[in-house]
Amino acid sequence: MEINSANLKKWIEENNIEMLEGVVLEGHGERLQKKATSLLIRQHSNDDISNNNNDLFMTQNYIEKTVPIIMNKIQNLHQAVSMGDLTILKKNDFNMKNDYILSKDHFGMTPLHKATIMGHVEIVQYILEKFPETINAKDREGRTALHYSTATTNRNGNKIYKMLIKAGADSRVRDSQGKTPDYYRVHFLAIPNEILRPNGGKNNSVNAGSGAGGGSSSNLYHSKFHGETNANRSHQQQQQQRRHIQPAIREKINMALHSGNVNQLEELLLDGYGTELIGRTSFGEDARKFLKTIPQSMEKIHVLHNSIINGDIDQTIEILTKNPEFIRTKDSNSFTPFHLAIINGHMNLIDYLLENFPSIIHSKDN
């Protein structure tokens, strides 16, 4: 379904209820209402009312009375999923019409996307069992739930990833940036703050504009820092900011690659510039060998940071015992493991890090 101004006008004037309902289920309910209002105003101001324009009044009742009801049902469903309320999800209202489980909010996300991001395992399982057709549904960025299962910092992300794969999710699907789900295991993906804060937005409508609001304990790291410092900037703006700091970094990288200096390359990796080294080569044989290990190292670093964010001390100890140098690694915000432990208030991890890596107390972000 291609939703644009011309098609909206056509479907409204044709009184095509099936297509209009599809527009609402795709998350464009408010846009539909505005378009219909605009057409009605134009018609009232036009003395020469054709038969075709008379059809517009037939649609008016549907848009004014039925569309708000549909939008409200979708909003309630999405809210229940975001809050992990399986009881509401199981209500007959939603089971009677399977289209609602495929309904989208204004980000183009389905309930499965949201359940995945929030780490609600039972909700994900229920949707996969009852509505398997939703598994590869895409949002406006072309991302499936599988993309978000690898991107989320929620402790259930990996478990949900396995559930989705077992249920038949396609791991080869590429989003609008040409990236597969596995790409986001080691690359930052900005998750809208409104998704992470289902309870506190000024406007939680699935067919309206975005809102901001009070906190949720899930994905604390994303909601507290990405939500308040990055969520109001688009992914493109973040990339532009990164490019702004790249000339000096690029020179450093080029020098390290040209000289084959493995120590310098390792410093760049630990400082959070591993993505800049992927796919590069060097004149030095040792440097080439090191470059081949970077994706695996980045995956381990990603797991370490997630472990600390989620307060998983056992996994943190296991990783740092095998790779003590990872204590100096930085994430996309230039936070070290010690920063992350403090940000998320994990006292047991803070004590462990100070006892075993005392020099970390002086670590700085960028």
mmCIF file of C-alpha atoms in Angstrom:
data_model
loop_
_atom_site.group_PDB
_atom_site.id
_atom_site.type_symbol
_atom_site.label_atom_id
_atom_site.label_comp_id
_atom_site.label_asym_id
_atom_site.label_seq_id
_atom_site.Cartn_x
_atom_site.Cartn_y
_atom_site.Cartn_z
ATOM 1 C CA MET A 1 0.000 0.000 0.000
ATOM 2 C CA GLU A 2 1.520 3.314 -1.130
ATOM 3 C CA ILE A 3 0.230 6.044 1.153
ATOM 4 C CA ASN A 4 0.614 9.484 -0.382
ATOM 5 C CA SER A 5 -1.516 12.597 -0.771
ATOM 6 C CA ALA A 6 -2.857 11.605 -4.192
ATOM 7 C CA ASN A 7 -3.919 8.138 -3.054
ATOM 8 C CA LEU A 8 -5.521 9.480 0.119
ATOM 9 C CA LYS A 9 -7.576 11.926 -1.953
ATOM 10 C CA LYS A 10 -8.551 9.146 -4.361
ATOM 11 C CA TRP A 11 -9.637 6.699 -1.634
ATOM 12 C CA ILE A 12 -11.569 9.369 0.254
ATOM 13 C CA GLU A 13 -13.447 10.524 -2.835
ATOM 14 C CA GLU A 14 -14.144 6.933 -3.909
ATOM 15 C CA ASN A 15 -15.413 6.076 -0.418
ATOM 16 C CA ASN A 16 -12.970 3.142 -0.451
ATOM 17 C CA ILE A 17 -13.436 2.036 3.153
ATOM 18 C CA GLU A 18 -11.122 -0.971 2.825
ATOM 19 C CA MET A 19 -8.176 1.179 1.748
ATOM 20 C CA LEU A 20 -8.975 3.877 4.318
ATOM 21 C CA GLU A 21 -8.954 1.304 7.099
ATOM 22 C CA GLY A 22 -5.623 0.075 5.786
ATOM 23 C CA VAL A 23 -4.268 3.626 6.057
ATOM 24 C CA VAL A 24 -5.232 3.739 9.743
ATOM 25 C CA LEU A 25 -3.752 0.298 10.436
ATOM 26 C CA GLU A 26 -0.501 1.474 8.816
ATOM 27 C CA GLY A 27 -0.292 4.248 11.425
ATOM 28 C CA HIS A 28 -1.521 7.173 9.305
ATOM 29 C CA GLY A 29 -4.879 7.790 10.990
ATOM 30 C CA GLU A 30 -4.177 11.408 11.887
ATOM 31 C CA ARG A 31 -2.861 12.108 8.407
ATOM 32 C CA LEU A 32 -6.073 10.662 6.953
ATOM 33 C CA GLN A 33 -8.219 12.865 9.198
ATOM 34 C CA LYS A 34 -6.313 15.995 8.196
ATOM 35 C CA LYS A 35 -6.587 15.142 4.494
ATOM 36 C CA ALA A 36 -10.339 14.518 4.765
ATOM 37 C CA THR A 37 -10.841 17.812 6.622
ATOM 38 C CA SER A 38 -8.891 19.652 3.937
ATOM 39 C CA LEU A 39 -11.000 18.117 1.161
ATOM 40 C CA LEU A 40 -14.251 18.931 2.964
ATOM 41 C CA ILE A 41 -13.244 22.563 3.446
ATOM 42 C CA ARG A 42 -12.326 22.778 -0.225
ATOM 43 C CA GLN A 43 -15.627 21.213 -1.244
ATOM 44 C CA HIS A 44 -17.697 23.577 0.901
ATOM 45 C CA SER A 45 -15.970 26.547 -0.711
ATOM 46 C CA ASN A 46 -16.627 25.203 -4.222
ATOM 47 C CA ASP A 47 -19.995 26.208 -5.675
ATOM 48 C CA ASP A 48 -19.770 23.643 -8.452
ATOM 49 C CA ILE A 49 -20.181 20.387 -6.494
ATOM 50 C CA SER A 50 -19.858 17.385 -8.758
ATOM 51 C CA ASN A 51 -21.297 13.926 -8.154
ATOM 52 C CA ASN A 52 -17.789 12.725 -7.433
ATOM 53 C CA ASN A 53 -17.409 15.321 -4.695
ATOM 54 C CA ASN A 54 -20.741 14.274 -3.186
ATOM 55 C CA ASP A 55 -19.117 10.916 -2.439
ATOM 56 C CA LEU A 56 -16.903 12.769 0.000
ATOM 57 C CA PHE A 57 -19.807 13.230 2.400
ATOM 58 C CA MET A 58 -20.354 9.451 2.380
ATOM 59 C CA THR A 59 -16.827 9.034 3.707
ATOM 60 C CA GLN A 60 -17.123 11.828 6.261
ATOM 61 C CA ASN A 61 -19.157 9.767 8.728
ATOM 62 C CA TYR A 62 -16.637 6.895 8.584
ATOM 63 C CA ILE A 63 -13.656 9.182 9.181
ATOM 64 C CA GLU A 64 -15.304 11.197 11.959
ATOM 65 C CA LYS A 65 -16.841 8.288 13.876
ATOM 66 C CA THR A 66 -15.219 4.974 12.945
ATOM 67 C CA VAL A 67 -11.593 6.015 12.426
ATOM 68 C CA PRO A 68 -11.191 7.378 16.014
ATOM 69 C CA ILE A 69 -12.529 4.074 17.371
ATOM 70 C CA ILE A 70 -9.988 2.097 15.322
ATOM 71 C CA MET A 71 -7.179 4.450 16.354
ATOM 72 C CA ASN A 72 -8.138 4.058 20.010
ATOM 73 C CA LYS A 73 -8.124 0.246 19.763
ATOM 74 C CA ILE A 74 -4.712 0.303 18.126
ATOM 75 C CA GLN A 75 -3.397 2.687 20.778
ATOM 76 C CA ASN A 76 -4.696 0.470 23.587
ATOM 77 C CA LEU A 77 -3.143 -2.607 21.993
ATOM 78 C CA HIS A 78 0.257 -0.968 21.538
ATOM 79 C CA GLN A 79 0.157 0.440 25.060
ATOM 80 C CA ALA A 80 -0.625 -3.006 26.487
ATOM 81 C CA VAL A 81 2.260 -4.566 24.563
ATOM 82 C CA SER A 82 4.709 -1.847 25.621
ATOM 83 C CA MET A 83 3.707 -2.311 29.259
ATOM 84 C CA GLY A 84 3.913 -6.118 29.008
ATOM 85 C CA ASP A 85 0.196 -6.620 29.748
ATOM 86 C CA LEU A 86 -0.632 -9.996 28.208
ATOM 87 C CA THR A 87 -4.161 -10.008 29.666
ATOM 88 C CA ILE A 88 -5.313 -7.061 27.560
ATOM 89 C CA LEU A 89 -3.612 -8.486 24.498
ATOM 90 C CA LYS A 90 -5.634 -11.681 24.821
ATOM 91 C CA LYS A 91 -8.958 -9.856 24.906
ATOM 92 C CA ASN A 92 -11.410 -10.900 22.212
ATOM 93 C CA ASP A 93 -11.450 -7.410 20.712
ATOM 94 C CA PHE A 94 -8.023 -8.014 19.232
ATOM 95 C CA ASN A 95 -8.392 -11.723 18.485
ATOM 96 C CA MET A 96 -11.554 -11.119 16.453
ATOM 97 C CA LYS A 97 -9.645 -8.964 13.986
ATOM 98 C CA ASN A 98 -6.134 -10.188 13.272
ATOM 99 C CA ASP A 99 -5.332 -6.974 11.397
ATOM 100 C CA TYR A 100 -4.884 -5.204 14.721
ATOM 101 C CA ILE A 101 -1.855 -7.303 15.643
ATOM 102 C CA LEU A 102 -0.250 -6.041 12.423
ATOM 103 C CA SER A 103 -1.285 -2.449 13.136
ATOM 104 C CA LYS A 104 1.484 0.126 13.241
ATOM 105 C CA ASP A 105 2.235 3.243 15.229
ATOM 106 C CA HIS A 106 3.574 6.455 13.678
ATOM 107 C CA PHE A 107 7.061 4.907 13.568
ATOM 108 C CA GLY A 108 5.606 2.056 11.508
ATOM 109 C CA MET A 109 6.273 -0.375 14.367
ATOM 110 C CA THR A 110 3.996 -3.338 15.030
ATOM 111 C CA PRO A 111 3.281 -4.790 18.494
ATOM 112 C CA LEU A 112 5.993 -7.399 17.828
ATOM 113 C CA HIS A 113 8.575 -4.647 17.277
ATOM 114 C CA LYS A 114 7.657 -3.060 20.603
ATOM 115 C CA ALA A 115 7.525 -6.302 22.573
ATOM 116 C CA THR A 116 11.001 -7.100 21.235
ATOM 117 C CA ILE A 117 12.460 -3.710 22.140
ATOM 118 C CA MET A 118 10.980 -3.818 25.638
ATOM 119 C CA GLY A 119 12.099 -7.419 26.186
ATOM 120 C CA HIS A 120 8.637 -8.839 26.926
ATOM 121 C CA VAL A 121 9.324 -12.520 26.231
ATOM 122 C CA GLU A 122 5.784 -13.755 26.993
ATOM 123 C CA ILE A 123 4.237 -11.180 24.661
ATOM 124 C CA VAL A 124 6.656 -12.091 21.876
ATOM 125 C CA GLN A 125 5.894 -15.789 22.351
ATOM 126 C CA TYR A 126 2.133 -15.151 22.302
ATOM 127 C CA ILE A 127 2.295 -13.070 19.118
ATOM 128 C CA LEU A 128 4.494 -15.619 17.347
ATOM 129 C CA GLU A 129 2.145 -18.468 18.263
ATOM 130 C CA LYS A 130 -1.128 -16.689 17.470
ATOM 131 C CA PHE A 131 -0.058 -14.413 14.628
ATOM 132 C CA PRO A 132 3.007 -15.904 12.874
ATOM 133 C CA GLU A 133 2.373 -13.706 9.824
ATOM 134 C CA THR A 134 3.704 -10.689 11.740
ATOM 135 C CA ILE A 135 7.226 -12.075 12.130
ATOM 136 C CA ASN A 136 8.841 -10.268 9.181
ATOM 137 C CA ALA A 137 6.717 -7.098 9.306
ATOM 138 C CA LYS A 138 8.797 -3.967 8.667
ATOM 139 C CA ASP A 139 8.654 -0.516 10.212
ATOM 140 C CA ARG A 140 9.134 2.736 8.275
ATOM 141 C CA GLU A 141 12.892 2.156 8.223
ATOM 142 C CA GLY A 142 12.447 -1.317 6.743
ATOM 143 C CA ARG A 143 13.432 -3.021 9.996
ATOM 144 C CA THR A 144 11.880 -6.195 11.339
ATOM 145 C CA ALA A 145 11.633 -7.210 14.981
ATOM 146 C CA LEU A 146 14.828 -9.207 14.428
ATOM 147 C CA HIS A 147 16.753 -5.973 13.756
ATOM 148 C CA TYR A 148 15.686 -4.622 17.143
ATOM 149 C CA SER A 149 16.414 -7.876 18.971
ATOM 150 C CA THR A 150 20.101 -7.422 18.117
ATOM 151 C CA ALA A 151 20.085 -3.672 18.788
ATOM 152 C CA THR A 152 18.306 -3.509 22.137
ATOM 153 C CA THR A 153 20.280 -3.442 25.373
ATOM 154 C CA ASN A 154 17.475 -5.303 27.123
ATOM 155 C CA ARG A 155 18.733 -8.451 28.849
ATOM 156 C CA ASN A 156 16.153 -10.554 26.956
ATOM 157 C CA GLY A 157 17.328 -9.358 23.548
ATOM 158 C CA ASN A 158 19.384 -12.442 22.733
ATOM 159 C CA LYS A 159 16.653 -14.789 23.961
ATOM 160 C CA ILE A 160 14.070 -13.039 21.795
ATOM 161 C CA TYR A 161 16.471 -13.147 18.841
ATOM 162 C CA LYS A 162 16.626 -16.940 19.157
ATOM 163 C CA MET A 163 12.835 -17.150 19.495
ATOM 164 C CA LEU A 164 12.355 -15.091 16.326
ATOM 165 C CA ILE A 165 14.863 -17.174 14.363
ATOM 166 C CA LYS A 166 13.232 -20.405 15.535
ATOM 167 C CA ALA A 167 9.836 -19.041 14.466
ATOM 168 C CA GLY A 168 11.126 -18.334 10.964
ATOM 169 C CA ALA A 169 12.386 -14.740 11.025
ATOM 170 C CA ASP A 170 14.510 -13.898 7.984
ATOM 171 C CA SER A 171 17.994 -12.862 9.124
ATOM 172 C CA ARG A 172 18.844 -11.717 5.579
ATOM 173 C CA VAL A 173 16.300 -8.891 5.480
ATOM 174 C CA ARG A 174 17.979 -5.523 4.889
ATOM 175 C CA ASP A 175 16.585 -2.258 6.199
ATOM 176 C CA SER A 176 16.456 1.047 4.306
ATOM 177 C CA GLN A 177 20.157 1.520 5.104
ATOM 178 C CA GLY A 178 20.977 -1.857 3.556
ATOM 179 C CA LYS A 179 21.795 -3.413 6.947
ATOM 180 C CA THR A 180 20.859 -6.898 8.153
ATOM 181 C CA PRO A 181 19.870 -7.578 11.790
ATOM 182 C CA ASP A 182 23.348 -8.840 12.683
ATOM 183 C CA TYR A 183 24.843 -5.466 11.738
ATOM 184 C CA TYR A 184 23.245 -3.908 14.805
ATOM 185 C CA ARG A 185 24.967 -6.312 17.169
ATOM 186 C CA VAL A 186 28.031 -4.097 16.953
ATOM 187 C CA HIS A 187 26.600 -0.807 15.671
ATOM 188 C CA PHE A 188 24.474 1.679 17.570
ATOM 189 C CA LEU A 189 20.821 1.934 16.541
ATOM 190 C CA ALA A 190 18.880 4.882 17.968
ATOM 191 C CA ILE A 191 15.599 3.656 19.425
ATOM 192 C CA PRO A 192 12.948 6.401 19.720
ATOM 193 C CA ASN A 193 12.638 7.649 23.281
ATOM 194 C CA GLU A 194 8.852 7.431 23.070
ATOM 195 C CA ILE A 195 9.088 3.671 22.488
ATOM 196 C CA LEU A 196 11.299 3.254 25.544
ATOM 197 C CA ARG A 197 8.956 5.330 27.714
ATOM 198 C CA PRO A 198 5.495 3.913 27.027
ATOM 199 C CA ASN A 199 4.036 5.339 30.212
ATOM 200 C CA GLY A 200 5.065 8.935 30.256
ATOM 201 C CA GLY A 201 4.700 10.500 26.811
ATOM 202 C CA LYS A 202 2.657 13.635 26.361
ATOM 203 C CA ASN A 203 1.044 11.982 23.398
ATOM 204 C CA ASN A 204 1.164 8.223 23.169
ATOM 205 C CA SER A 205 -1.145 8.051 20.162
ATOM 206 C CA VAL A 206 -0.004 5.488 17.636
ATOM 207 C CA ASN A 207 -1.318 7.708 14.868
ATOM 208 C CA ALA A 208 -0.042 11.052 16.100
ATOM 209 C CA GLY A 209 3.230 12.892 16.605
ATOM 210 C CA SER A 210 5.958 11.759 18.974
ATOM 211 C CA GLY A 211 6.063 12.613 22.661
ATOM 212 C CA ALA A 212 8.495 12.595 25.503
ATOM 213 C CA GLY A 213 8.048 11.581 29.048
ATOM 214 C CA GLY A 214 8.912 9.920 32.288
ATOM 215 C CA GLY A 215 11.163 6.959 32.660
ATOM 216 C CA SER A 216 10.913 3.224 32.334
ATOM 217 C CA SER A 217 13.249 0.803 34.050
ATOM 218 C CA SER A 218 13.621 -1.254 30.883
ATOM 219 C CA ASN A 219 16.548 -0.256 28.686
ATOM 220 C CA LEU A 220 17.662 2.235 31.351
ATOM 221 C CA TYR A 221 20.846 3.083 29.520
ATOM 222 C CA HIS A 222 19.023 3.915 26.307
ATOM 223 C CA SER A 223 16.206 5.824 27.997
ATOM 224 C CA LYS A 224 18.456 7.777 30.333
ATOM 225 C CA PHE A 225 21.268 8.774 28.002
ATOM 226 C CA HIS A 226 20.346 7.949 24.413
ATOM 227 C CA GLY A 227 16.836 9.126 25.231
ATOM 228 C CA GLU A 228 17.834 12.503 26.644
ATOM 229 C CA THR A 229 20.953 13.283 24.648
ATOM 230 C CA ASN A 230 20.481 11.466 21.373
ATOM 231 C CA ALA A 231 16.801 10.689 20.926
ATOM 232 C CA ASN A 232 15.966 14.189 19.744
ATOM 233 C CA ARG A 233 18.613 13.976 17.055
ATOM 234 C CA SER A 234 18.098 11.885 14.000
ATOM 235 C CA HIS A 235 20.430 9.017 13.153
ATOM 236 C CA GLN A 236 21.670 11.108 10.233
ATOM 237 C CA GLN A 237 22.566 13.984 12.578
ATOM 238 C CA GLN A 238 24.499 11.599 14.808
ATOM 239 C CA GLN A 239 26.404 10.311 11.788
ATOM 240 C CA GLN A 240 27.187 13.917 10.785
ATOM 241 C CA GLN A 241 28.539 14.550 14.277
ATOM 242 C CA ARG A 242 30.728 11.480 14.024
ATOM 243 C CA ARG A 243 32.002 12.611 10.615
ATOM 244 C CA HIS A 244 32.833 15.971 12.168
ATOM 245 C CA ILE A 245 35.379 14.332 14.484
ATOM 246 C CA GLN A 246 36.652 11.914 11.871
ATOM 247 C CA PRO A 247 39.455 13.862 10.088
ATOM 248 C CA ALA A 248 41.867 13.554 13.019
ATOM 249 C CA ILE A 249 40.759 9.993 13.681
ATOM 250 C CA ARG A 250 41.058 9.132 9.999
ATOM 251 C CA GLU A 251 44.614 10.461 9.950
ATOM 252 C CA LYS A 252 45.421 8.377 13.019
ATOM 253 C CA ILE A 253 43.891 5.295 11.381
ATOM 254 C CA ASN A 254 45.725 5.843 8.098
ATOM 255 C CA MET A 255 49.047 6.248 9.883
ATOM 256 C CA ALA A 256 48.482 3.090 11.931
ATOM 257 C CA LEU A 257 47.495 1.111 8.841
ATOM 258 C CA HIS A 258 50.389 2.445 6.782
ATOM 259 C CA SER A 259 52.956 1.668 9.465
ATOM 260 C CA GLY A 260 51.278 -1.605 10.444
ATOM 261 C CA ASN A 261 51.345 -0.540 14.090
ATOM 262 C CA VAL A 262 49.202 -3.116 15.906
ATOM 263 C CA ASN A 263 49.387 -1.249 19.233
ATOM 264 C CA GLN A 264 47.925 1.889 17.664
ATOM 265 C CA LEU A 265 45.191 -0.124 15.957
ATOM 266 C CA GLU A 266 44.304 -1.768 19.263
ATOM 267 C CA GLU A 267 44.102 1.664 20.922
ATOM 268 C CA LEU A 268 41.664 2.787 18.221
ATOM 269 C CA LEU A 269 39.546 -0.316 18.770
ATOM 270 C CA LEU A 270 39.441 0.187 22.542
ATOM 271 C CA ASP A 271 38.560 3.871 22.054
ATOM 272 C CA GLY A 272 35.417 2.884 20.174
ATOM 273 C CA TYR A 273 36.568 3.278 16.567
ATOM 274 C CA GLY A 274 36.384 -0.377 15.593
ATOM 275 C CA THR A 275 33.800 0.302 12.890
ATOM 276 C CA GLU A 276 36.310 2.579 11.161
ATOM 277 C CA LEU A 277 38.748 -0.344 10.919
ATOM 278 C CA ILE A 278 36.382 -2.978 9.545
ATOM 279 C CA GLY A 279 37.146 -3.799 5.924
ATOM 280 C CA ARG A 280 40.520 -2.016 5.999
ATOM 281 C CA THR A 281 43.883 -3.576 5.234
ATOM 282 C CA SER A 282 47.525 -2.830 6.019
ATOM 283 C CA PHE A 283 50.991 -3.333 4.621
ATOM 284 C CA GLY A 284 52.021 -5.109 7.822
ATOM 285 C CA GLU A 285 51.195 -8.809 8.141
ATOM 286 C CA ASP A 286 50.614 -8.596 11.909
ATOM 287 C CA ALA A 287 48.302 -5.638 11.382
ATOM 288 C CA ARG A 288 46.329 -7.557 8.746
ATOM 289 C CA LYS A 289 45.888 -10.464 11.167
ATOM 290 C CA PHE A 290 44.716 -8.070 13.879
ATOM 291 C CA LEU A 291 42.228 -6.369 11.537
ATOM 292 C CA LYS A 292 40.601 -9.728 10.803
ATOM 293 C CA THR A 293 39.866 -10.214 14.512
ATOM 294 C CA ILE A 294 38.131 -6.851 14.977
ATOM 295 C CA PRO A 295 34.527 -7.992 14.271
ATOM 296 C CA GLN A 296 34.868 -10.758 16.877
ATOM 297 C CA SER A 297 36.434 -8.339 19.368
ATOM 298 C CA MET A 298 33.658 -5.805 18.792
ATOM 299 C CA GLU A 299 31.049 -8.477 19.436
ATOM 300 C CA LYS A 300 32.722 -9.324 22.771
ATOM 301 C CA ILE A 301 32.911 -5.630 23.689
ATOM 302 C CA HIS A 302 29.229 -5.217 22.814
ATOM 303 C CA VAL A 303 28.347 -8.162 25.056
ATOM 304 C CA LEU A 304 30.494 -6.741 27.875
ATOM 305 C CA HIS A 305 28.801 -3.349 27.720
ATOM 306 C CA ASN A 306 25.348 -4.948 27.617
ATOM 307 C CA SER A 307 26.250 -7.148 30.584
ATOM 308 C CA ILE A 308 27.184 -4.097 32.630
ATOM 309 C CA ILE A 309 24.109 -2.147 31.525
ATOM 310 C CA ASN A 310 21.922 -5.074 32.600
ATOM 311 C CA GLY A 311 23.819 -5.682 35.851
ATOM 312 C CA ASP A 312 25.023 -9.149 34.852
ATOM 313 C CA ILE A 313 28.093 -9.436 37.077
ATOM 314 C CA ASP A 314 28.817 -13.097 36.253
ATOM 315 C CA GLN A 315 29.099 -12.448 32.524
ATOM 316 C CA THR A 316 31.063 -9.250 33.158
ATOM 317 C CA ILE A 317 33.613 -11.127 35.286
ATOM 318 C CA GLU A 318 33.874 -13.903 32.698
ATOM 319 C CA ILE A 319 34.596 -11.492 29.838
ATOM 320 C CA LEU A 320 37.044 -9.293 31.755
ATOM 321 C CA THR A 321 38.903 -12.324 33.114
ATOM 322 C CA LYS A 322 39.559 -13.473 29.547
ATOM 323 C CA ASN A 323 40.015 -9.963 28.104
ATOM 324 C CA PRO A 324 41.201 -7.586 30.875
ATOM 325 C CA GLU A 325 42.121 -4.932 28.293
ATOM 326 C CA PHE A 326 38.397 -4.506 27.547
ATOM 327 C CA ILE A 327 38.070 -2.548 30.802
ATOM 328 C CA ARG A 328 39.252 0.472 28.759
ATOM 329 C CA THR A 329 36.784 0.061 25.904
ATOM 330 C CA LYS A 330 34.374 2.850 25.022
ATOM 331 C CA ASP A 331 30.902 2.702 23.517
ATOM 332 C CA SER A 332 29.314 5.091 20.979
ATOM 333 C CA ASN A 333 28.923 7.719 23.726
ATOM 334 C CA SER A 334 32.581 7.172 24.737
ATOM 335 C CA PHE A 335 31.516 5.637 28.061
ATOM 336 C CA THR A 336 33.769 2.968 29.591
ATOM 337 C CA PRO A 337 32.456 -0.049 31.538
ATOM 338 C CA PHE A 338 32.980 1.950 34.749
ATOM 339 C CA HIS A 339 30.859 4.832 33.422
ATOM 340 C CA LEU A 340 28.117 2.366 32.472
ATOM 341 C CA ALA A 341 28.118 0.702 35.887
ATOM 342 C CA ILE A 342 27.707 4.098 37.570
ATOM 343 C CA ILE A 343 25.071 5.334 35.109
ATOM 344 C CA ASN A 344 22.949 2.268 35.782
ATOM 345 C CA GLY A 345 23.562 2.211 39.532
ATOM 346 C CA HIS A 346 24.959 -1.334 39.783
ATOM 347 C CA MET A 347 26.847 -1.135 43.096
ATOM 348 C CA ASN A 348 28.105 -4.721 42.966
ATOM 349 C CA LEU A 349 29.688 -4.062 39.575
ATOM 350 C CA ILE A 350 31.157 -0.757 40.729
ATOM 351 C CA ASP A 351 32.775 -2.514 43.716
ATOM 352 C CA TYR A 352 34.093 -5.317 41.500
ATOM 353 C CA LEU A 353 35.592 -2.924 38.943
ATOM 354 C CA LEU A 354 37.247 -0.724 41.576
ATOM 355 C CA GLU A 355 38.709 -3.715 43.391
ATOM 356 C CA ASN A 356 40.064 -5.437 40.289
ATOM 357 C CA PHE A 357 40.806 -2.452 38.027
ATOM 358 C CA PRO A 358 41.545 0.471 40.400
ATOM 359 C CA SER A 359 43.004 2.664 37.646
ATOM 360 C CA ILE A 360 39.583 2.741 35.969
ATOM 361 C CA ILE A 361 38.489 5.379 38.488
ATOM 362 C CA HIS A 362 40.420 7.970 36.444
ATOM 363 C CA SER A 363 38.917 6.964 33.085
ATOM 364 C CA LYS A 364 37.366 9.777 31.068
ATOM 365 C CA ASP A 365 34.842 9.893 28.278
ATOM 366 C CA ASN A 366 35.522 12.007 25.199
#
